[in-house]
Amino acid sequence: MTIANTASPVMVVPKRKERTPLGDAIQQLLKNRLSVGSGIFIIVLIMMAIFADFLNGYALQGYKINQPAFAQQVLQDNNAKFGHVSESPKLAGFVYWLGADNLGRDLWSRTLYGTRVSVAVALVASSVSLIIGLSYGLISGYAGGRVDELMMRFVDFLYGLPILIVVILLQVYFKALARHGAEGGLIGFILGLNQAMGGLLFVFIAFGALNWLGMARIARGQTLSIKQKEFVEAAKSIGVSTPNIIFKHILWNVLGPCIVQETLQIPNYILTEAFLSYIGLGVDAPTPSWGIMINEAYQGLRSNPHALFPPAMALTLTVLAFNFLGDGLRDAFDPRLRE
Amino acid sequence: MSSKKFFLMFVLITVLSLVAAQCGSAPVPTAAPKAEPTKEEAKVEPTKEEAKAEPTKEEVKPESEKITLDTIVGTEPRSFDPSKATETTSIFFIRQMFVGLAAFDEKANVIPSLATEWKSSTDGLKWTFKLRNDIHWVHRSTDGKYEDLGIVKAQDVVYGVKRTLAPDTASEYAYVLYLIQGAEEFNTAGAAAATEPVTDTKTMTETVVATPTVDIKQLADNVGVKAIDDTTVEFTLKQPAGYFPNIAAMWVTFPMPEKAITEYGEKWTEAGNIVTNGPYTLKEWQHQASVYIEKNPLWVDAAKVQIEVFGGPINQEASTAMAMYEKNDIDIMADPGWPTPLADLDRIKGDPELSKELFIAPRLCTYYYGFINTKPPFDNVKVRKAFSAAIDRESLIKSVTKGEQLPAHSFAPPGIFGNVADNKAIGSYMIMDKYADQVTEAKKLLAEAGYPDGAGLNVKLMHNTSEDHAQIAQAIQSMWIEAFPKAKITIENQEFAVYLTTLLPATADADKPDIYRMGWCADYPDSNNWLNEVFHSKSVQNYSKFYNKDFDKLLEDAAFESDPTKRLKLYEQAEKVFMDEAGIAPIYYYTYVNMYKPWVKIVRSPVTGDPVDKWTIDWAAKKAARGK
């Protein structure tokens, strides 16, 4: 090794495209059609969530309403089937592309706004979990020794808690807090923010606070192995500061596996949100979430099965897409899986 | 090695517990009841005629051959203790298993039951009930043996009334009996005695405890109910009350089996412990799983009771119940199970078969949204009125509840003595010809109150967890947003038990919602049970904390008044004050939206607890349908 170093000026390095691990991974990922398709689907989904105000049925068909589109109801159109044309004086001629629920709310619009909730949960919960878990794991792994021991036992302790029950308890607590209300102050601000988000903020907090454990373990494991590597030794020996080593050298090598892990977790977040909403602890009515919509449709399943399709389809496809993308990413980042 | 041992142990324990569970449960439903009841039956006279009522009189009757009416049970009953029951599921079963002095017929008239006749003294203060002497206390053991524990006596009634009032019982319905002399003192003195020792210092405790116990005994003796002899009970009231026989038909005055209660304490209502005096006995009550009652062979009219077993699994999902009904697994969609779910009503009405089984009838209940009258901004009558006026009751009934309910504009529904449902002048702002006019009125009121278009309002609406309540809440929320675009309205739900605690008058207003959903069903068909017992400022049920001096006065006068026409007038005035002040927003008067299989013939009661002993079933038709 040392010989090669001294000899470098003499050797003629053959012209070769520079390859980085990230570049390799992207190359690899693009070869996986299922993953690419899923990625595109997810991007479209995010776009739909962002532009829901312009894509909902009422906006697209040019109807002016003075309610949020997901709350707009025409009681006499309740349980309208696919493509039903409204005859109500308020919204004459309005077409329910996907039908209406039992309060006469347009299912297309509601599913669309439900996308917002699911996408928001996916993005926020995963970033919170990534940030907390990654920093915790990096510190723990890099520090090693007693600190590492202590930090990891704490994670073990948290692992022992039944997460779902804790999330439910937190939700109940936050909801009570919201009912209590507070004028001004930090709590007042948070409550206002939560109300503006249809009760979503508390779901996020509950998730973020509890879902970083797996991430911390993976990050720590990776850090432990990478900090033994020569390039870290080298950086240390030429006097690079510890934060620089962590952020410039270790972080980027740990990030790959962590992102993969996080992508595979996203379906869990979406499903848990749907579950919380299903049992009435998720977003506040009338804000739609796929979980709430599925619950409402399920009650009338025998009479109006059509109401179940839009949210159930959306949920299934989204969860599948995130899973496929996660699988693709994992394969792409793992050199051993390449041919 | 050790993990292997562990595993083995685990497997062994699991298997053993399974076996044990099998042994424990198996004999209860199948083996035992075959021979014994028939033997017992033979002793009692009336059963000889039983052959007429039902063709299947055999020595040994397998469980599946018993004439069974299947239902589901909507919620886990809170208690089968007549002193403690408060909700419809428990009360339904209590009415099958116990009989009281009086009962209600199909038109909610008071009819004799355990008492054959009663009369009041000329001043209306003393009521004497003559009891019949052929109703027996019955104990059914878990293996199906019936034991006669003697005649129900006047002393049992006295014991029952005093037990309901006893502070230790903590009955939520005790206030109904406050019109009996000394009842309120007895019931409330206990509360003071119970809290005092806690607050006092250790040294003080002994003396403090000692005095109230003496007091309580004395207070119990002072309660105006006594047994003149074994078949005569006398009540002394503190005020004349023409509606007293109604109270005598309520479960809180039922006779109770003192021996069983002292023997088993809290557990006396469990199957195998319970001692009952009605047409049915408790056969099985697996908590959170199932409830079954069985015909009491020692019942005086046992020959006329056709249905031998009634009950089913506890299931909280109305949609599941509907699926079971359509599969012929259950015979009724009615109390004590679920009514027909809203989501399926349109399909049922359109279905040629199912529509024939649908049964809609008025019910003595009112669905309402209460305002917390002490919590701003709902301490302002204009805000309350505006929110009440902005509800489109007609559309709600037509498109959401769909059960031919009547839009409500007063509290007591038609069929209650003193109701004003026909007087459209009362609460007229809720039932204008055009809903648009109501909205205009509501907007005007809200602007006058200082909230134009609802600006600055942050309203929290709460209901107990249920899909149907959620639907109604969202529909009304949408109407409010439509009428007051700038108001923020949020909906929250809580599980029923928690919900009731949240609403208690003692809970701090800050912990309460601004608007709450509630329903009230008649315990007896008189406005006293409605306005006075729910919204008098002293009532525990007055969750809205509505207070109006005139209103209270009118109700007290009406309670004392014995002239029916004057009472009617007083209740009319009270309703008017109540609606003018918009203490609550009544939404609709309930209907029963039930379904019965064609082979079931029912007799219903407008008051909770249809008499199952009078129901009949075409057993052959049911079996044929099930065989399919």
PDB file of C-alpha atoms in Angstrom, chain A residues 20-29 222 252-261 263 325-338:
ATOM      1  CA  THR A  20     -19.147   7.201  -6.425  1.00  0.00           C
ATOM      2  CA  PRO A  21     -21.219   4.878  -4.256  1.00  0.00           C
ATOM      3  CA  LEU A  22     -24.200   7.190  -4.674  1.00  0.00           C
ATOM      4  CA  GLY A  23     -23.836   7.284  -8.449  1.00  0.00           C
ATOM      5  CA  ASP A  24     -23.611   3.521  -8.527  1.00  0.00           C
ATOM      6  CA  ALA A  25     -26.713   3.214  -6.434  1.00  0.00           C
ATOM      7  CA  ILE A  26     -28.717   5.515  -8.681  1.00  0.00           C
ATOM      8  CA  GLN A  27     -27.521   3.602 -11.761  1.00  0.00           C
ATOM      9  CA  GLN A  28     -28.608   0.410 -10.116  1.00  0.00           C
ATOM     10  CA  LEU A  29     -31.949   1.808  -9.025  1.00  0.00           C
ATOM     11  CA  GLN A 222     -22.958   1.437  10.790  1.00  0.00           C
ATOM     12  CA  TRP A 252     -22.585  10.032   4.257  1.00  0.00           C
ATOM     13  CA  ASN A 253     -21.646   6.438   4.569  1.00  0.00           C
ATOM     14  CA  VAL A 254     -24.310   5.749   7.175  1.00  0.00           C
ATOM     15  CA  LEU A 255     -27.037   7.620   5.351  1.00  0.00           C
ATOM     16  CA  GLY A 256     -27.618   5.037   2.612  1.00  0.00           C
ATOM     17  CA  PRO A 257     -28.790   2.132   4.737  1.00  0.00           C
ATOM     18  CA  CYS A 258     -30.755   4.512   6.927  1.00  0.00           C
ATOM     19  CA  ILE A 259     -32.718   5.955   4.013  1.00  0.00           C
ATOM     20  CA  VAL A 260     -33.495   2.467   2.814  1.00  0.00           C
ATOM     21  CA  GLN A 261     -34.721   1.514   6.252  1.00  0.00           C
ATOM     22  CA  THR A 263     -38.462   4.114   3.111  1.00  0.00           C
ATOM     23  CA  LEU A 325     -39.246   1.775  -3.837  1.00  0.00           C
ATOM     24  CA  GLY A 326     -37.723   0.719  -0.550  1.00  0.00           C
ATOM     25  CA  ASP A 327     -36.859  -2.697  -1.947  1.00  0.00           C
ATOM     26  CA  GLY A 328     -35.253  -1.111  -4.972  1.00  0.00           C
ATOM     27  CA  LEU A 329     -33.218   1.252  -2.830  1.00  0.00           C
ATOM     28  CA  ARG A 330     -32.044  -1.549  -0.616  1.00  0.00           C
ATOM     29  CA  ASP A 331     -30.856  -3.556  -3.575  1.00  0.00           C
ATOM     30  CA  ALA A 332     -29.206  -0.500  -5.063  1.00  0.00           C
ATOM     31  CA  PHE A 333     -27.271   0.356  -1.921  1.00  0.00           C
ATOM     32  CA  ASP A 334     -26.162  -3.170  -1.214  1.00  0.00           C
ATOM     33  CA  PRO A 335     -23.237  -4.108  -3.473  1.00  0.00           C
ATOM     34  CA  ARG A 336     -23.575  -7.775  -2.590  1.00  0.00           C
ATOM     35  CA  LEU A 337     -26.926  -7.983  -4.310  1.00  0.00           C
ATOM     36  CA  ARG A 338     -25.525  -6.818  -7.639  1.00  0.00           C
TER      37      ARG A 338
END
